[in-house]
């Protein structure tokens, strides 16, 4: 049997989730390099009588979506499965990432409150990285929210599509 309508429904689901996720990245200011935005994709596939959809994104997309708990006690995000200070990441990875981000964003140099002199970008990188390491990052849910919203509607759409496919198969079967 041809599952054309079911394939259309699953493609519409995947397309909606990706479109809304990209929109959320932009609205929430999480689209500085467009790497994550451009990496968002879906791939529907059929396997042993099952219809599946794989959602693909850069590895760090999970951290942006779910946030990361800080190493300190005053963490912003206590529910994330990810945590700074767990010892599993690369040493200095956060500092390098923040340094790259500061150079890409037009961030004004901060002034030292005591001397009035501008801080170096290296000092700013250290201060931002230390704050993120201790406090963590808040979840953006840029992917999770659209996925669950679309998933709530999916069973109804699948039933309708499956019904159409069965009706088409019956009509085609009677014409033979």
PDB file of C-alpha atoms in Angstrom:
ATOM      1  CA  UNK A   1       0.000   0.000   0.000  1.00  0.00           C
ATOM      2  CA  UNK A   2       1.189   3.522  -0.825  1.00  0.00           C
ATOM      3  CA  UNK A   3       1.347   5.810   2.227  1.00  0.00           C
ATOM      4  CA  UNK A   4       1.456   9.108   0.329  1.00  0.00           C
ATOM      5  CA  UNK A   5      -0.907  11.018   2.643  1.00  0.00           C
ATOM      6  CA  UNK A   6       0.867   9.735   5.750  1.00  0.00           C
ATOM      7  CA  UNK A   7       4.202  10.859   4.276  1.00  0.00           C
ATOM      8  CA  UNK A   8       2.715  14.308   3.580  1.00  0.00           C
ATOM      9  CA  UNK A   9       1.493  14.597   7.185  1.00  0.00           C
ATOM     10  CA  UNK A  10       4.896  13.621   8.597  1.00  0.00           C
ATOM     11  CA  UNK A  11       6.677  16.030   6.249  1.00  0.00           C
ATOM     12  CA  UNK A  12       4.311  18.830   7.294  1.00  0.00           C
ATOM     13  CA  UNK A  13       5.094  18.015  10.955  1.00  0.00           C
ATOM     14  CA  UNK A  14       8.862  18.109  10.363  1.00  0.00           C
ATOM     15  CA  UNK A  15       8.703  21.269   8.275  1.00  0.00           C
ATOM     16  CA  UNK A  16       6.610  23.058  10.921  1.00  0.00           C
ATOM     17  CA  UNK A  17       8.958  22.094  13.778  1.00  0.00           C
ATOM     18  CA  UNK A  18      12.043  23.281  11.859  1.00  0.00           C
ATOM     19  CA  UNK A  19      10.407  26.531  10.716  1.00  0.00           C
ATOM     20  CA  UNK A  20       9.211  27.395  14.238  1.00  0.00           C
ATOM     21  CA  UNK A  21      12.560  26.409  15.789  1.00  0.00           C
ATOM     22  CA  UNK A  22      14.407  28.709  13.397  1.00  0.00           C
ATOM     23  CA  UNK A  23      11.969  31.498  14.132  1.00  0.00           C
ATOM     24  CA  UNK A  24      12.479  31.017  17.883  1.00  0.00           C
ATOM     25  CA  UNK A  25      16.272  31.151  17.511  1.00  0.00           C
ATOM     26  CA  UNK A  26      15.999  34.484  15.741  1.00  0.00           C
ATOM     27  CA  UNK A  27      13.382  35.960  18.103  1.00  0.00           C
ATOM     28  CA  UNK A  28      15.382  34.965  21.191  1.00  0.00           C
ATOM     29  CA  UNK A  29      18.654  36.396  19.853  1.00  0.00           C
ATOM     30  CA  UNK A  30      20.326  32.973  19.703  1.00  0.00           C
ATOM     31  CA  UNK A  31      21.233  33.202  16.012  1.00  0.00           C
ATOM     32  CA  UNK A  32      24.578  35.023  16.078  1.00  0.00           C
ATOM     33  CA  UNK A  33      26.496  32.906  13.524  1.00  0.00           C
ATOM     34  CA  UNK A  34      23.546  31.136  11.815  1.00  0.00           C
ATOM     35  CA  UNK A  35      25.403  27.814  12.224  1.00  0.00           C
ATOM     36  CA  UNK A  36      22.716  26.310  14.445  1.00  0.00           C
ATOM     37  CA  UNK A  37      19.918  27.878  12.381  1.00  0.00           C
ATOM     38  CA  UNK A  38      21.285  26.425   9.141  1.00  0.00           C
ATOM     39  CA  UNK A  39      21.966  23.008  10.670  1.00  0.00           C
ATOM     40  CA  UNK A  40      18.310  22.415  11.631  1.00  0.00           C
ATOM     41  CA  UNK A  41      16.880  19.676   9.407  1.00  0.00           C
ATOM     42  CA  UNK A  42      14.472  16.773   9.505  1.00  0.00           C
ATOM     43  CA  UNK A  43      14.656  13.463   7.677  1.00  0.00           C
ATOM     44  CA  UNK A  44      11.558  11.255   7.479  1.00  0.00           C
ATOM     45  CA  UNK A  45      12.190   7.557   6.932  1.00  0.00           C
ATOM     46  CA  UNK A  46      10.366   4.244   6.919  1.00  0.00           C
ATOM     47  CA  UNK A  47      11.852   1.271   8.705  1.00  0.00           C
ATOM     48  CA  UNK A  48      10.305  -2.163   9.326  1.00  0.00           C
ATOM     49  CA  UNK A  49       6.706  -0.911   9.107  1.00  0.00           C
ATOM     50  CA  UNK A  50       7.449   2.163  11.238  1.00  0.00           C
ATOM     51  CA  UNK A  51       7.432   5.777  10.127  1.00  0.00           C
ATOM     52  CA  UNK A  52      10.174   7.818  11.785  1.00  0.00           C
ATOM     53  CA  UNK A  53      11.463  11.386  11.665  1.00  0.00           C
ATOM     54  CA  UNK A  54      15.034  12.257  12.612  1.00  0.00           C
ATOM     55  CA  UNK A  55      15.643  15.854  13.681  1.00  0.00           C
ATOM     56  CA  UNK A  56      19.211  16.996  13.097  1.00  0.00           C
ATOM     57  CA  UNK A  57      21.101  20.010  14.455  1.00  0.00           C
ATOM     58  CA  UNK A  58      24.583  21.028  15.587  1.00  0.00           C
ATOM     59  CA  UNK A  59      25.622  19.240  18.799  1.00  0.00           C
ATOM     60  CA  UNK A  60      25.520  22.422  20.866  1.00  0.00           C
ATOM     61  CA  UNK A  61      21.856  22.910  19.915  1.00  0.00           C
ATOM     62  CA  UNK A  62      20.863  20.676  22.834  1.00  0.00           C
ATOM     63  CA  UNK A  63      22.710  23.018  25.245  1.00  0.00           C
ATOM     64  CA  UNK A  64      20.985  26.083  23.765  1.00  0.00           C
ATOM     65  CA  UNK A  65      17.583  24.368  23.923  1.00  0.00           C
ATOM     66  CA  UNK A  66      17.816  22.796  27.395  1.00  0.00           C
ATOM     67  CA  UNK A  67      20.281  25.177  29.041  1.00  0.00           C
ATOM     68  CA  UNK A  68      23.205  24.146  31.223  1.00  0.00           C
ATOM     69  CA  UNK A  69      23.360  24.022  35.025  1.00  0.00           C
ATOM     70  CA  UNK A  70      26.107  26.069  36.584  1.00  0.00           C
ATOM     71  CA  UNK A  71      28.879  24.690  38.774  1.00  0.00           C
ATOM     72  CA  UNK A  72      27.955  27.063  41.600  1.00  0.00           C
ATOM     73  CA  UNK A  73      25.061  26.732  44.007  1.00  0.00           C
ATOM     74  CA  UNK A  74      23.144  29.681  42.516  1.00  0.00           C
ATOM     75  CA  UNK A  75      22.492  27.909  39.240  1.00  0.00           C
ATOM     76  CA  UNK A  76      19.956  29.393  36.773  1.00  0.00           C
ATOM     77  CA  UNK A  77      18.810  26.018  35.548  1.00  0.00           C
ATOM     78  CA  UNK A  78      18.319  23.163  37.982  1.00  0.00           C
ATOM     79  CA  UNK A  79      16.461  20.849  35.550  1.00  0.00           C
ATOM     80  CA  UNK A  80      18.951  20.573  32.689  1.00  0.00           C
ATOM     81  CA  UNK A  81      20.729  17.258  32.124  1.00  0.00           C
ATOM     82  CA  UNK A  82      23.874  19.261  31.270  1.00  0.00           C
ATOM     83  CA  UNK A  83      26.187  20.771  33.883  1.00  0.00           C
ATOM     84  CA  UNK A  84      29.326  22.885  33.890  1.00  0.00           C
ATOM     85  CA  UNK A  85      32.140  21.472  36.000  1.00  0.00           C
ATOM     86  CA  UNK A  86      31.297  17.832  35.319  1.00  0.00           C
ATOM     87  CA  UNK A  87      34.788  17.227  33.897  1.00  0.00           C
ATOM     88  CA  UNK A  88      33.494  15.776  30.607  1.00  0.00           C
ATOM     89  CA  UNK A  89      34.047  18.802  28.363  1.00  0.00           C
ATOM     90  CA  UNK A  90      37.199  20.200  26.789  1.00  0.00           C
ATOM     91  CA  UNK A  91      39.371  22.349  29.040  1.00  0.00           C
ATOM     92  CA  UNK A  92      39.062  26.004  28.036  1.00  0.00           C
ATOM     93  CA  UNK A  93      36.232  25.283  25.596  1.00  0.00           C
ATOM     94  CA  UNK A  94      33.866  27.761  27.216  1.00  0.00           C
ATOM     95  CA  UNK A  95      36.470  30.543  27.239  1.00  0.00           C
ATOM     96  CA  UNK A  96      37.306  29.995  23.566  1.00  0.00           C
ATOM     97  CA  UNK A  97      33.627  30.011  22.652  1.00  0.00           C
ATOM     98  CA  UNK A  98      32.935  33.205  24.598  1.00  0.00           C
ATOM     99  CA  UNK A  99      35.987  34.898  23.049  1.00  0.00           C
ATOM    100  CA  UNK A 100      34.756  34.021  19.566  1.00  0.00           C
ATOM    101  CA  UNK A 101      31.239  35.211  20.436  1.00  0.00           C
ATOM    102  CA  UNK A 102      32.519  38.574  21.780  1.00  0.00           C
ATOM    103  CA  UNK A 103      34.423  39.174  18.540  1.00  0.00           C
ATOM    104  CA  UNK A 104      31.350  38.370  16.408  1.00  0.00           C
ATOM    105  CA  UNK A 105      28.992  40.549  18.427  1.00  0.00           C
ATOM    106  CA  UNK A 106      29.460  44.285  18.520  1.00  0.00           C
ATOM    107  CA  UNK A 107      29.921  44.424  22.298  1.00  0.00           C
ATOM    108  CA  UNK A 108      31.186  47.653  23.791  1.00  0.00           C
ATOM    109  CA  UNK A 109      34.166  47.319  26.067  1.00  0.00           C
ATOM    110  CA  UNK A 110      33.329  47.580  29.724  1.00  0.00           C
ATOM    111  CA  UNK A 111      34.926  50.106  32.033  1.00  0.00           C
ATOM    112  CA  UNK A 112      36.604  49.308  35.313  1.00  0.00           C
ATOM    113  CA  UNK A 113      34.521  51.010  38.029  1.00  0.00           C
ATOM    114  CA  UNK A 114      37.563  52.003  40.092  1.00  0.00           C
ATOM    115  CA  UNK A 115      39.932  53.301  37.419  1.00  0.00           C
ATOM    116  CA  UNK A 116      37.521  54.238  34.625  1.00  0.00           C
ATOM    117  CA  UNK A 117      39.758  52.462  32.108  1.00  0.00           C
ATOM    118  CA  UNK A 118      38.373  50.116  29.493  1.00  0.00           C
ATOM    119  CA  UNK A 119      38.764  46.401  30.214  1.00  0.00           C
ATOM    120  CA  UNK A 120      40.527  44.295  27.627  1.00  0.00           C
ATOM    121  CA  UNK A 121      38.486  41.836  25.592  1.00  0.00           C
ATOM    122  CA  UNK A 122      40.464  39.079  27.304  1.00  0.00           C
ATOM    123  CA  UNK A 123      39.285  40.328  30.727  1.00  0.00           C
ATOM    124  CA  UNK A 124      35.717  40.607  29.477  1.00  0.00           C
ATOM    125  CA  UNK A 125      35.912  37.049  28.139  1.00  0.00           C
ATOM    126  CA  UNK A 126      37.129  35.794  31.514  1.00  0.00           C
ATOM    127  CA  UNK A 127      34.362  37.593  33.438  1.00  0.00           C
ATOM    128  CA  UNK A 128      31.579  36.370  31.131  1.00  0.00           C
ATOM    129  CA  UNK A 129      32.921  32.800  31.041  1.00  0.00           C
ATOM    130  CA  UNK A 130      33.248  32.717  34.846  1.00  0.00           C
ATOM    131  CA  UNK A 131      29.689  33.971  35.290  1.00  0.00           C
ATOM    132  CA  UNK A 132      28.289  31.399  32.838  1.00  0.00           C
ATOM    133  CA  UNK A 133      30.357  28.621  34.415  1.00  0.00           C
ATOM    134  CA  UNK A 134      29.046  29.422  37.909  1.00  0.00           C
ATOM    135  CA  UNK A 135      25.441  30.370  37.086  1.00  0.00           C
ATOM    136  CA  UNK A 136      24.787  28.268  33.983  1.00  0.00           C
ATOM    137  CA  UNK A 137      22.550  29.181  31.058  1.00  0.00           C
ATOM    138  CA  UNK A 138      18.777  29.351  30.937  1.00  0.00           C
ATOM    139  CA  UNK A 139      16.927  26.997  28.611  1.00  0.00           C
ATOM    140  CA  UNK A 140      15.626  28.679  25.458  1.00  0.00           C
ATOM    141  CA  UNK A 141      13.355  25.760  24.448  1.00  0.00           C
ATOM    142  CA  UNK A 142      13.698  26.980  20.851  1.00  0.00           C
ATOM    143  CA  UNK A 143      13.170  23.394  19.609  1.00  0.00           C
ATOM    144  CA  UNK A 144      11.273  21.735  22.471  1.00  0.00           C
ATOM    145  CA  UNK A 145       8.248  24.064  22.438  1.00  0.00           C
ATOM    146  CA  UNK A 146       7.451  23.811  18.708  1.00  0.00           C
ATOM    147  CA  UNK A 147       8.070  20.069  18.781  1.00  0.00           C
ATOM    148  CA  UNK A 148       5.565  19.446  21.590  1.00  0.00           C
ATOM    149  CA  UNK A 149       2.991  21.848  20.122  1.00  0.00           C
ATOM    150  CA  UNK A 150       3.128  20.059  16.768  1.00  0.00           C
ATOM    151  CA  UNK A 151       3.273  16.634  18.437  1.00  0.00           C
ATOM    152  CA  UNK A 152      -0.035  17.287  20.251  1.00  0.00           C
ATOM    153  CA  UNK A 153      -1.758  17.715  16.864  1.00  0.00           C
ATOM    154  CA  UNK A 154       0.100  14.877  15.168  1.00  0.00           C
ATOM    155  CA  UNK A 155      -2.112  11.898  16.180  1.00  0.00           C
ATOM    156  CA  UNK A 156      -5.218  13.532  14.650  1.00  0.00           C
ATOM    157  CA  UNK A 157      -3.377  14.383  11.445  1.00  0.00           C
ATOM    158  CA  UNK A 158      -1.881  10.874  11.211  1.00  0.00           C
ATOM    159  CA  UNK A 159      -5.282   9.223  11.611  1.00  0.00           C
ATOM    160  CA  UNK A 160      -6.765  11.453   8.897  1.00  0.00           C
ATOM    161  CA  UNK A 161      -3.841  10.790   6.546  1.00  0.00           C
ATOM    162  CA  UNK A 162      -3.900   7.053   7.203  1.00  0.00           C
ATOM    163  CA  UNK A 163      -7.659   6.976   6.555  1.00  0.00           C
ATOM    164  CA  UNK A 164      -7.143   8.766   3.218  1.00  0.00           C
ATOM    165  CA  UNK A 165      -4.409   6.286   2.246  1.00  0.00           C
ATOM    166  CA  UNK A 166      -6.683   3.332   3.067  1.00  0.00           C
ATOM    167  CA  UNK A 167      -9.579   4.870   1.124  1.00  0.00           C
ATOM    168  CA  UNK A 168      -7.299   5.411  -1.891  1.00  0.00           C
ATOM    169  CA  UNK A 169      -6.071   1.802  -1.675  1.00  0.00           C
ATOM    170  CA  UNK A 170      -9.669   0.504  -1.563  1.00  0.00           C
ATOM    171  CA  UNK A 171     -10.697   2.653  -4.542  1.00  0.00           C
ATOM    172  CA  UNK A 172      -7.653   1.561  -6.544  1.00  0.00           C
ATOM    173  CA  UNK A 173      -8.279  -2.085  -5.565  1.00  0.00           C
ATOM    174  CA  UNK A 174     -11.878  -2.011  -6.790  1.00  0.00           C
ATOM    175  CA  UNK A 175     -10.869  -0.487 -10.135  1.00  0.00           C
ATOM    176  CA  UNK A 176      -8.579  -3.408 -10.999  1.00  0.00           C
TER     177      UNK A 176
END
